[in-house]
């Protein structure tokens, strides 16, 4: 039997779960079992956990459905535990180095106790000083093991479940488990403290709690706050049944109602039912108030007295008096120009148009990418919706006929942004755009991340300088309701890069649908439009942007490259969209397709792809055609830009580091040989998970039509998909 069983729920933390698991497995004390609790075998966290389970026999994952919540996940892990003592660790928290050895030593010193409480550190997600809220509670505890009556301030309700280690037999003997769905730590901690006979304290930090940027989920608005009263009633009722002594009941009562009053007075937590919450809290206060109880002084004491008397009107008046004008100031729109601001503010007071959808792609560069693919599908599946595409003035000519548009900055632009129920973008809307209650923002993204994104860019000075204010970036992220991903890797990386409360949709990228639906005739038509000569093999060269470079430099002499590989090939040059200046580059066998509206068309026309670190490789892999990575400056790029994985260890095909190596793989045909095919297959398995040709349909049905998740078409397995045919190459 291991000394410790460490239960780690993982719902919604796949991007940070490795931190928690690594912190456990790196402990110097190794007598433990690690029990990650995943939503399901195919959940994002399950992929992360599977690798750990393969490498370490101490990792024994179990599954608990998301509907069971945090309490269900912990109870499932507790049932599976076989260790002598149980420690609960949230999936985005970590054990400090040496934590288990310290716990073992302390438990050996104090003997057999039911609960050992310890300190924890709350670490701000971005900046600020860590805090240790458990330290004051534990500072006044006896040195060795003691009965709970000797430290009445340790009620259990003021410490999270992961700030203690529990004797498993004690929990089992008393049938103790996590109650309810929300505020389960309050109920569990209180019940444990009431049942415990022998406890001890460790005045040292064991767990480092990493605060989420979006805050504790329990602090968000919603009806779930009524469950705080459920947990309060459960604990106080059990205390009454045990006839808890007055010296223990008073701190328990005060700590429970400190949380209740904080919720009752908070202006945003209770969006409805505030009066009912107050009345029920008042009844509980009167029923369980200790004999001779005297309320504390100050504002808290006033709130206690108003709660005891049931004076909701007076309580509401007190709450209103403490508010500031910050909320109104935060909602003030800031578009440029006084007249525009006034018009936008007036439009924001009008009702939402529930049939209006606003789309934008690449900051208004035109009708493109995922927003365009969703728009096209919505016209078929939801023709009742009015759709408006936002574009810059110079991009108006690229908007297809029949597509309604608005020029960015115009009066119409601000009007539709103010009234639209749905806003769809592959980048972000302007800072001045207000997220209205009831509106739905869908972030579609525009690629799979190899390079660091969002908050992860902060540690790379060159990139951070160009990014600007991360606070403003994350304020824009807070407007998202949904975030779209095309593979599990993206799900995990976006969660890290854009921490917020949005829901992730693992539906695939709508723009990539065409890679499974285009025909040979479509490919031939596109090649003709682009000017690809009949019978020639078209190589798409698509280098990415370098943050440390100024202007566009290919890093490859394309004329020399064409000369070296022979007359059978032409090169389609597609520079990063940052460098689309309108004037074509190249000539002869080099066809500049940078300005072509659709990158999907360009990919369909190409028989093979040459790229460095551009995310186009992840999209092109859906076509199952050869890919060559030209990584002449990989080491510099990796150090200055930051990457999420080593492309050299998991390439999509052959890798060339010099112009000579690149030409050689095309001269000898190794760019499409068995080794290249095997590398591409592994790459596709990891990064082409959800792009099956039906992504746009899934998005329209779920987001725009509001269909339930269970009715959305499932993803077609990779082996069953038939990619669009190449023009001249035979796909293996």
XYZ file of C-alpha atoms in Angstrom:
732
model
C 0.000 0.000 0.000
C 1.545 3.346 -1.031
C 1.966 6.081 1.544
C -0.018 8.649 -0.483
C -2.801 8.578 -3.060
C -2.786 11.868 -4.986
C -6.060 12.613 -6.798
C -5.872 15.185 -9.610
C -9.127 16.238 -11.381
C -8.366 17.534 -14.868
C -11.528 19.046 -16.353
C -10.758 22.234 -18.271
C -7.039 22.305 -17.460
C -5.508 20.128 -20.191
C -3.119 22.896 -21.175
C -1.652 23.117 -17.656
C -2.149 19.549 -16.435
C 1.432 18.577 -17.214
C 2.645 21.096 -14.627
C 0.668 19.347 -11.896
C 1.655 15.831 -12.928
C 5.315 16.748 -13.351
C 5.373 18.343 -9.898
C 4.206 15.055 -8.374
C 6.411 12.705 -10.375
C 9.472 14.860 -9.693
C 9.103 14.470 -5.909
C 12.083 12.943 -4.096
C 9.660 10.850 -2.005
C 8.353 8.218 -4.403
C 5.968 6.061 -2.364
C 2.715 7.255 -3.917
C 0.104 6.564 -6.543
C -1.012 9.360 -8.859
C -4.677 9.258 -9.898
C -5.552 11.754 -12.662
C -9.314 11.975 -13.162
C -10.236 12.588 -16.826
C -13.630 13.369 -18.324
C -13.485 10.455 -20.773
C -10.898 8.346 -22.640
C -11.044 10.756 -25.592
C -11.021 13.994 -23.574
C -8.162 16.498 -24.070
C -6.640 15.686 -20.687
C -6.749 11.943 -21.408
C -4.211 12.404 -24.204
C -1.884 14.153 -21.775
C -2.367 11.539 -19.055
C -1.917 8.583 -21.398
C 1.698 9.502 -22.034
C 2.420 9.681 -18.314
C 0.712 6.348 -17.649
C 2.857 4.683 -20.308
C 6.051 6.003 -18.749
C 5.282 5.552 -15.047
C 3.343 2.673 -13.472
C 2.393 4.866 -10.500
C 0.030 6.833 -12.752
C -3.410 5.175 -12.754
C -6.002 7.346 -14.536
C -9.746 7.036 -13.905
C -12.716 8.701 -15.564
C -15.584 10.825 -14.301
C -18.054 12.621 -16.615
C -18.011 16.448 -16.686
C -21.621 16.417 -15.477
C -20.408 15.011 -12.136
C -18.385 18.185 -11.566
C -15.390 18.630 -9.332
C -17.051 16.767 -6.466
C -17.761 13.748 -8.671
C -14.216 13.703 -10.022
C -12.694 13.794 -6.541
C -15.076 11.116 -5.253
C -14.197 8.883 -8.205
C -10.504 9.323 -7.465
C -11.100 8.665 -3.768
C -12.885 5.383 -4.519
C -9.966 4.260 -6.663
C -7.345 5.191 -4.057
C -5.495 2.468 -2.138
C -2.888 4.602 -0.340
C -2.762 5.167 3.373
C -3.390 8.894 3.017
C -5.162 10.937 0.353
C -4.084 14.274 -1.043
C -6.268 16.233 -3.485
C -4.490 18.426 -6.018
C -6.258 20.560 -8.615
C -5.120 20.004 -12.182
C -3.599 23.466 -12.505
C -1.812 23.463 -9.127
C 1.590 22.025 -8.248
C 3.341 20.382 -5.323
C 6.388 22.346 -4.253
C 9.698 20.445 -4.477
C 10.167 18.150 -1.484
C 6.492 18.414 -0.485
C 5.829 14.702 -0.029
C 9.036 14.147 1.932
C 8.052 17.018 4.236
C 4.552 15.581 4.717
C 5.938 12.119 5.429
C 8.367 13.468 8.007
C 5.686 15.518 9.755
C 3.240 12.600 9.854
C 5.919 10.341 11.278
C 6.590 12.926 13.981
C 2.968 13.520 15.076
C 1.784 9.941 14.720
C -1.505 8.686 13.346
C -3.822 11.682 12.731
C -7.084 11.923 10.805
C -6.142 15.184 9.087
C -2.894 17.054 8.637
C -3.511 20.660 7.610
C -0.741 22.545 5.803
C -0.046 25.901 4.218
C -0.460 26.742 0.552
C 0.724 29.583 -1.640
C -1.637 31.465 -3.924
C 0.381 32.625 -6.921
C -0.990 35.363 -9.255
C -1.221 34.153 -12.829
C 0.634 37.177 -14.220
C 2.161 39.560 -11.700
C 1.903 40.356 -8.026
C 3.170 38.870 -4.792
C 2.188 35.325 -3.717
C 0.081 35.055 -0.574
C -0.242 32.374 2.092
C -3.804 32.604 3.467
C -3.518 29.437 5.554
C -0.560 30.697 7.589
C -2.591 32.836 10.057
C -4.976 29.952 10.755
C -2.185 27.465 11.380
C 0.096 29.822 13.311
C -1.928 29.393 16.528
C -2.168 25.604 16.475
C -0.455 23.319 19.033
C 2.922 21.858 18.128
C 2.032 18.161 17.994
C -1.157 16.214 17.366
C -4.231 17.683 19.043
C -8.003 17.406 19.258
C -10.033 19.911 17.162
C -11.309 21.590 20.317
C -7.811 22.898 21.047
C -7.786 24.882 17.784
C -11.422 25.945 17.191
C -10.402 28.268 14.357
C -9.658 25.166 12.228
C -13.262 24.677 11.161
C -12.346 23.163 7.793
C -14.545 25.575 5.837
C -11.901 28.290 5.412
C -9.307 26.006 3.800
C -9.562 24.328 0.397
C -9.548 20.538 0.177
C -6.021 20.617 -1.257
C -4.635 22.318 1.871
C -4.700 19.093 3.908
C -3.865 15.397 3.673
C -6.441 12.897 4.968
C -6.160 9.407 6.434
C -8.052 7.300 3.905
C -9.428 4.864 6.505
C -10.860 7.830 8.433
C -12.726 9.076 5.355
C -13.977 5.571 4.575
C -15.098 4.753 8.124
C -17.246 7.885 8.332
C -18.476 7.769 4.722
C -17.022 11.190 4.027
C -17.115 12.377 0.420
C -17.473 15.626 -1.483
C -21.095 16.865 -1.413
C -23.013 18.768 -4.095
C -21.678 20.351 -7.257
C -20.425 23.797 -6.233
C -18.733 25.036 -3.056
C -17.969 21.393 -2.328
C -14.810 22.311 -0.398
C -16.957 24.134 2.164
C -19.134 21.105 2.808
C -16.314 18.563 2.721
C -13.966 20.601 4.895
C -16.654 21.264 7.474
C -17.807 17.640 7.685
C -14.223 16.399 7.965
C -13.423 18.796 10.802
C -16.584 17.803 12.657
C -15.699 14.098 12.479
C -11.960 14.318 13.086
C -10.709 13.343 16.543
C -6.977 13.858 16.118
C -5.425 16.453 13.801
C -2.112 18.197 13.290
C -0.690 21.143 11.369
C 2.351 21.653 9.168
C 3.535 25.258 9.011
C 5.105 24.935 5.584
C 3.870 25.457 2.033
C 3.041 22.163 0.309
C 0.838 23.242 -2.618
C 1.344 26.189 -4.926
C -2.095 27.253 -6.146
C -1.845 28.967 -9.531
C -4.626 31.533 -9.704
C -6.557 31.528 -12.948
C -6.693 34.751 -14.870
C -10.479 34.459 -15.153
C -10.666 33.942 -11.401
C -12.230 31.177 -9.380
C -15.194 29.661 -11.189
C -17.186 30.027 -7.954
C -16.849 33.799 -8.226
C -18.584 33.957 -11.607
C -22.210 35.108 -11.841
C -24.905 32.452 -11.815
C -27.527 30.480 -9.947
C -24.876 28.139 -8.534
C -24.318 30.560 -5.632
C -27.471 29.169 -4.018
C -25.453 26.000 -3.394
C -23.302 27.917 -0.921
C -26.388 27.953 1.301
C -26.841 24.208 0.746
C -23.322 23.555 1.992
C -23.758 25.999 4.885
C -26.968 24.288 5.966
C -25.397 20.838 5.645
C -22.452 21.688 7.903
C -24.449 23.613 10.518
C -27.112 20.902 10.679
C -24.444 18.268 11.263
C -22.867 20.474 13.926
C -26.234 20.764 15.689
C -26.713 16.998 15.557
C -23.334 16.565 17.228
C -24.174 19.246 19.781
C -20.953 21.049 18.903
C -19.594 23.048 21.857
C -20.142 26.807 21.708
C -16.436 27.585 21.503
C -16.232 25.590 18.247
C -19.633 26.558 16.878
C -18.978 30.311 16.956
C -15.939 30.324 14.588
C -17.674 27.795 12.336
C -20.775 29.999 12.168
C -18.738 33.159 11.510
C -16.571 31.623 8.789
C -19.572 30.184 6.960
C -21.540 33.420 7.087
C -18.519 35.478 6.078
C -18.752 33.677 2.721
C -22.551 34.005 2.618
C -22.469 37.752 3.285
C -19.735 38.287 0.729
C -21.917 36.648 -1.907
C -25.081 38.458 -0.838
C -23.318 41.834 -1.040
C -21.468 41.194 -4.295
C -23.029 43.235 -7.116
C -22.455 40.666 -9.879
C -22.479 37.171 -8.409
C -26.245 36.870 -7.979
C -27.705 37.833 -11.334
C -31.191 36.838 -10.162
C -32.845 35.542 -7.016
C -30.901 37.880 -4.720
C -33.917 38.468 -2.483
C -34.584 34.712 -2.181
C -30.908 34.115 -1.374
C -31.051 36.746 1.365
C -34.252 35.364 2.882
C -32.931 31.815 3.017
C -29.619 33.012 4.461
C -31.535 35.012 7.055
C -33.517 31.929 8.103
C -30.314 29.877 8.426
C -28.682 32.669 10.418
C -31.539 32.786 12.941
C -31.812 28.983 13.180
C -28.139 28.239 13.786
C -26.891 31.391 15.533
C -24.967 30.320 18.654
C -26.527 31.248 21.985
C -25.349 34.655 23.143
C -23.700 35.361 19.786
C -22.438 38.935 19.392
C -21.878 40.193 15.859
C -18.452 41.633 15.011
C -17.973 45.372 14.715
C -17.940 47.532 11.611
C -19.739 46.988 8.317
C -19.650 43.195 8.689
C -21.461 43.485 12.012
C -24.117 45.683 10.417
C -24.615 43.077 7.704
C -24.943 40.337 10.345
C -27.623 42.305 12.169
C -29.547 43.056 8.980
C -29.362 39.395 8.003
C -30.581 38.323 11.436
C -33.528 40.725 11.225
C -34.382 39.804 7.626
C -34.176 43.449 6.521
C -33.490 42.952 2.827
C -34.425 46.524 1.861
C -31.902 47.959 4.328
C -29.272 45.449 3.253
C -29.801 46.383 -0.392
C -29.470 50.068 0.444
C -26.196 49.437 2.273
C -24.874 47.438 -0.673
C -25.813 50.165 -3.148
C -24.124 52.817 -1.018
C -20.812 50.955 -1.278
C -20.789 50.745 -5.053
C -18.685 52.970 -7.260
C -19.069 54.267 -10.775
C -16.364 51.935 -12.106
C -18.828 49.590 -13.749
C -20.404 52.365 -15.798
C -16.986 53.697 -16.785
C -15.877 50.250 -17.910
C -18.846 49.979 -20.258
C -18.251 53.340 -21.924
C -17.377 52.707 -25.575
C -14.263 54.411 -26.970
C -14.371 54.495 -30.764
C -12.563 57.450 -32.289
C -14.465 60.657 -32.803
C -17.103 62.164 -30.556
C -19.914 61.810 -33.087
C -19.058 58.151 -33.665
C -18.923 57.474 -29.920
C -22.345 59.006 -29.428
C -23.871 57.034 -32.294
C -22.332 53.794 -31.065
C -23.481 54.454 -27.504
C -27.011 55.113 -28.776
C -27.005 51.885 -30.820
C -25.875 49.912 -27.773
C -29.087 50.897 -26.025
C -31.179 49.291 -28.766
C -32.151 45.596 -28.519
C -29.842 42.998 -30.018
C -30.776 41.880 -33.507
C -30.994 38.123 -32.962
C -30.762 37.406 -36.679
C -27.665 39.520 -37.322
C -24.213 37.946 -37.702
C -21.071 40.041 -38.136
C -17.943 38.438 -39.617
C -14.374 39.659 -39.897
C -11.126 38.012 -41.036
C -7.501 39.136 -40.630
C -8.450 42.586 -39.293
C -10.596 43.317 -42.341
C -8.298 42.131 -45.139
C -11.182 40.559 -47.013
C -13.596 37.664 -47.382
C -11.375 34.806 -46.235
C -10.461 32.019 -43.838
C -12.775 30.405 -41.292
C -15.235 33.323 -41.072
C -15.828 33.139 -44.839
C -16.349 29.359 -44.711
C -18.824 29.700 -41.837
C -20.596 32.523 -43.668
C -20.999 30.367 -46.778
C -22.394 27.437 -44.809
C -24.744 29.687 -42.828
C -26.295 30.932 -46.079
C -27.292 27.321 -46.755
C -28.279 26.108 -43.289
C -29.568 29.351 -41.759
C -30.803 31.587 -44.600
C -32.947 33.561 -42.133
C -29.806 35.158 -40.700
C -28.501 38.449 -42.016
C -24.730 38.366 -42.433
C -22.406 41.365 -42.718
C -18.677 41.038 -43.475
C -16.353 43.760 -42.134
C -13.560 44.869 -44.478
C -11.035 47.660 -44.852
C -11.731 50.148 -47.687
C -9.046 48.656 -49.959
C -10.538 45.152 -49.548
C -14.057 46.017 -50.689
C -13.314 44.811 -54.214
C -12.421 41.325 -52.934
C -15.843 40.729 -51.387
C -17.872 38.317 -53.566
C -21.042 39.555 -55.159
C -24.090 39.033 -52.995
C -22.159 39.285 -49.710
C -23.232 42.266 -47.616
C -20.309 44.180 -46.179
C -19.467 47.201 -44.027
C -16.293 49.270 -44.224
C -14.375 49.307 -40.955
C -14.822 52.638 -39.178
C -17.964 53.594 -41.065
C -21.324 54.392 -39.487
C -22.700 51.040 -40.655
C -19.711 49.279 -39.109
C -20.483 50.604 -35.620
C -24.208 50.048 -36.059
C -23.924 46.355 -36.883
C -21.317 45.780 -34.177
C -23.643 47.331 -31.621
C -26.709 45.326 -32.655
C -25.355 41.918 -33.740
C -26.258 38.838 -31.729
C -23.319 36.899 -33.221
C -19.781 38.155 -33.877
C -17.343 35.852 -35.685
C -13.652 36.654 -36.116
C -10.369 34.833 -36.750
C -8.402 37.576 -34.974
C -10.010 40.072 -32.572
C -12.437 42.937 -32.804
C -11.287 46.441 -31.909
C -10.777 47.302 -28.251
C -13.723 49.701 -28.371
C -16.207 46.942 -29.234
C -18.446 46.261 -26.229
C -19.391 42.697 -25.328
C -23.121 43.048 -24.794
C -25.050 40.682 -22.508
C -26.674 38.065 -24.715
C -24.281 38.475 -27.630
C -22.164 35.516 -28.759
C -18.533 35.938 -29.802
C -16.905 33.109 -31.750
C -13.115 33.098 -32.118
C -12.221 30.813 -35.038
C -8.403 31.269 -34.941
C -6.449 31.121 -38.210
C -3.930 28.372 -37.707
C -2.460 25.679 -35.510
C 0.163 27.116 -33.138
C 3.767 26.073 -33.591
C 5.069 29.433 -32.372
C 4.053 30.838 -29.002
C 0.890 32.905 -28.898
C -1.008 35.201 -26.552
C 0.222 35.326 -22.965
C 2.971 32.802 -23.765
C 4.733 35.453 -25.854
C 5.524 37.548 -22.793
C 8.863 35.823 -22.112
C 10.193 36.536 -25.627
C 11.245 40.215 -25.682
C 11.240 40.695 -29.462
C 7.725 39.319 -29.814
C 6.407 40.957 -26.658
C 7.546 44.378 -27.858
C 5.577 43.961 -31.071
C 2.511 42.548 -29.332
C 1.830 45.610 -27.221
C -0.303 45.524 -24.095
C -1.030 42.000 -22.915
C -3.689 43.414 -20.610
C -5.567 44.789 -23.620
C -5.047 41.543 -25.528
C -6.564 39.504 -22.725
C -9.406 41.972 -22.308
C -10.283 41.184 -25.917
C -10.021 37.477 -25.181
C -12.514 37.896 -22.343
C -15.174 38.694 -24.938
C -14.966 35.200 -26.454
C -17.798 32.769 -25.795
C -16.403 30.025 -28.044
C -12.943 29.214 -29.335
C -12.487 26.872 -32.299
C -9.710 24.275 -32.587
C -8.696 21.794 -35.275
C -6.690 19.383 -33.135
C -6.062 18.449 -29.527
C -2.671 20.180 -29.557
C -4.400 23.486 -30.327
C -6.940 22.906 -27.575
C -4.169 22.637 -25.007
C -2.037 25.495 -26.331
C -4.923 27.973 -26.696
C -5.929 27.236 -23.116
C -2.466 28.335 -21.998
C -2.097 31.254 -24.371
C -5.583 32.731 -23.929
C -6.728 32.017 -20.357
C -10.387 32.912 -20.094
C -13.807 31.407 -19.467
C -14.776 30.637 -23.076
C -15.853 27.180 -24.271
C -13.597 25.249 -26.642
C -15.214 23.700 -29.723
C -13.159 20.815 -31.125
C -14.964 20.990 -34.464
C -12.112 21.521 -36.952
C -11.388 24.575 -39.091
C -14.210 25.391 -41.533
C -11.746 26.771 -44.095
C -10.205 23.280 -44.319
C -13.492 21.613 -45.282
C -12.618 22.146 -48.929
C -9.627 19.802 -48.616
C -12.105 16.944 -48.238
C -14.795 18.200 -50.614
C -12.936 19.614 -53.655
C -12.891 17.558 -56.853
C -10.269 17.016 -59.545
C -12.166 19.526 -61.681
C -11.899 22.115 -58.903
C -8.148 21.558 -58.685
C -7.732 21.898 -62.457
C -9.781 25.105 -62.514
C -7.765 26.713 -59.723
C -4.442 25.806 -61.336
C -5.591 27.414 -64.559
C -6.647 30.578 -62.703
C -3.237 30.786 -61.058
C -1.392 30.229 -64.306
C 0.162 26.833 -63.549
C 1.227 25.281 -66.880
C -0.302 21.927 -67.812
C 1.801 18.958 -66.791
C 4.033 20.923 -64.437
C 4.425 20.016 -60.775
C 3.557 23.027 -58.629
C 5.564 23.535 -55.442
C 4.017 25.964 -52.980
C 6.704 27.935 -51.122
C 5.128 29.606 -48.077
C 7.616 31.049 -45.565
C 6.391 32.613 -42.338
C 7.029 36.007 -40.758
C 10.220 36.584 -38.731
C 9.708 38.873 -35.740
C 13.419 39.673 -35.744
C 13.548 40.659 -39.441
C 12.381 43.779 -41.243
C 10.625 43.351 -44.558
C 10.161 40.186 -46.581
C 13.154 37.983 -47.213
C 12.591 34.470 -48.514
C 15.872 33.087 -47.202
C 16.006 31.133 -50.452
C 17.031 32.187 -53.962
C 14.021 30.840 -55.843
C 15.555 31.363 -59.280
C 18.595 29.271 -58.333
C 16.337 26.684 -56.701
C 14.233 26.324 -59.869
C 17.373 25.950 -61.939
C 18.672 23.233 -59.600
C 15.526 21.053 -59.546
C 14.800 20.983 -63.297
C 12.092 22.058 -65.693
C 9.367 19.780 -64.364
C 8.535 22.210 -61.552
C 7.103 25.674 -61.042
C 7.080 27.492 -57.704
C 4.022 29.204 -56.241
C 5.369 31.917 -53.921
C 3.052 32.881 -51.082
C 4.634 35.343 -48.689
C 3.143 35.942 -45.247
C 0.113 38.244 -45.461
C 2.064 40.923 -43.584
C 4.001 41.387 -46.852
C 1.123 41.469 -49.324
C 2.017 44.729 -51.065
C -0.042 44.130 -54.187
C 2.930 44.102 -56.600
C 3.849 40.574 -57.798
C 7.310 39.167 -57.200
C 9.191 36.690 -59.326
C 8.494 35.751 -62.931
C 9.106 32.866 -65.282
C 8.751 29.658 -63.291
C 8.021 31.630 -60.099
C 4.335 32.525 -59.763
C 3.592 35.013 -56.973
C 0.277 34.043 -55.356
C 0.694 36.192 -52.220
C -2.199 38.426 -53.175
C -4.598 35.593 -54.022
C -7.567 35.819 -51.683
C -7.787 32.148 -50.772
C -4.892 30.216 -49.260
C -7.073 27.117 -49.605
C -7.113 27.535 -53.399
C -3.342 27.863 -53.457
C -2.929 24.698 -51.400
C -5.294 22.754 -53.647
C -3.264 23.812 -56.689
C 0.068 22.697 -55.201
C 1.444 19.185 -55.592
C 3.804 19.667 -52.646
C 4.506 22.264 -49.972
C 7.791 23.853 -48.961
C 7.574 25.895 -45.796
C 9.660 26.787 -42.813
C 7.572 27.256 -39.670
C 4.310 28.547 -41.121
C 1.062 27.126 -39.763
C 0.056 26.436 -43.355
C 1.773 23.047 -42.950
C -0.952 21.887 -40.536
C -3.704 22.797 -43.001
C -1.899 21.407 -46.038
C -1.352 18.100 -44.250
C -5.091 17.468 -44.640
C -4.414 16.956 -48.361
C -1.929 14.149 -47.586
C 0.536 15.536 -50.121
C 4.315 15.855 -49.614
C 5.636 18.564 -47.297
C 9.260 19.645 -46.937
C 10.399 21.784 -44.000
C 13.105 24.265 -45.023
C 14.571 25.069 -41.609
C 17.645 27.140 -42.366
C 17.324 29.284 -39.201
C 15.416 26.987 -36.865
C 17.681 27.575 -33.871
C 17.370 31.351 -34.139
C 13.623 31.218 -34.736
C 13.047 28.873 -31.804
C 15.011 31.050 -29.389
C 13.593 34.419 -30.438
C 9.983 33.487 -31.223
C 9.413 30.533 -28.912
C 7.738 27.303 -30.046
C 5.393 24.748 -28.515
C 7.208 21.679 -29.820
C 10.419 20.789 -31.646
C 9.547 20.678 -35.331
C 12.800 18.876 -36.064
C 11.669 15.953 -33.906
C 8.173 15.808 -35.368
C 8.421 17.145 -38.940
C 5.660 16.782 -41.540
C 8.136 15.263 -44.008
C 11.735 15.665 -45.095
C 13.761 18.453 -43.496
C 16.331 20.565 -45.382
C 18.683 22.981 -43.642
C 20.463 24.462 -46.704
C 19.438 25.407 -50.260
C 21.516 22.488 -51.553
C 19.709 19.977 -49.313
C 16.358 21.384 -50.383
C 17.123 21.046 -54.076
C 18.493 17.537 -53.535
C 15.268 16.115 -52.058
C 13.397 17.182 -55.203
C 16.072 16.014 -57.632
C 16.236 12.514 -56.134
C 12.527 12.270 -55.287
C 13.082 11.681 -51.559
C 10.591 14.449 -50.739
C 7.857 11.919 -51.535
C 9.540 8.613 -50.633
C 8.549 6.070 -47.997
C 10.325 7.898 -45.157
C 8.643 11.179 -46.039
C 5.283 9.421 -46.230
C 5.777 7.838 -42.806
C 6.679 11.188 -41.227
C 3.645 12.805 -42.823
C 1.342 10.066 -41.538
C 2.479 10.615 -37.952
C 2.100 14.380 -38.381
C -1.428 13.973 -39.766
C -2.400 11.691 -36.915
C -1.534 14.415 -34.424
C -2.637 17.564 -36.220
C -5.484 16.611 -38.598
C -7.812 15.242 -35.937
C -10.981 17.259 -36.521
C -10.702 18.565 -40.112
C -13.040 16.137 -41.870
C -15.001 18.378 -44.249
C -17.913 19.111 -41.887
C -16.430 21.708 -39.538
C -18.475 24.622 -40.899
C -21.687 22.642 -40.514
C -20.873 21.815 -36.902
C -20.157 25.477 -36.096
C -23.329 26.779 -37.738
C -25.515 24.216 -36.040
C -24.028 24.707 -32.574
C -23.307 28.442 -32.457
C -25.730 30.088 -34.881
C -28.650 27.656 -34.661
C -28.176 26.744 -31.006
C -28.422 22.993 -31.476
C -27.313 20.896 -28.463
C -23.827 19.328 -28.511
C -25.193 15.797 -28.739
C -26.913 16.557 -32.056
C -23.761 17.868 -33.769
C -22.319 15.556 -36.486
C -19.379 13.560 -35.106
C -15.890 13.849 -36.592
C -15.141 11.360 -39.367
C -12.069 9.229 -38.509
C -8.891 10.188 -40.342
C -8.613 6.807 -42.092
C -12.081 7.224 -43.638
C -11.504 10.651 -45.189
C -10.722 11.088 -48.883
C -8.663 14.252 -49.497
C -8.988 16.247 -52.704
C -6.849 14.739 -55.496
C -3.542 16.280 -56.520
C -3.065 17.331 -60.129
C 0.144 15.474 -61.003
C 1.249 13.417 -58.009
C -0.195 10.122 -56.851
C -0.827 10.112 -53.131
C 0.261 6.996 -51.250
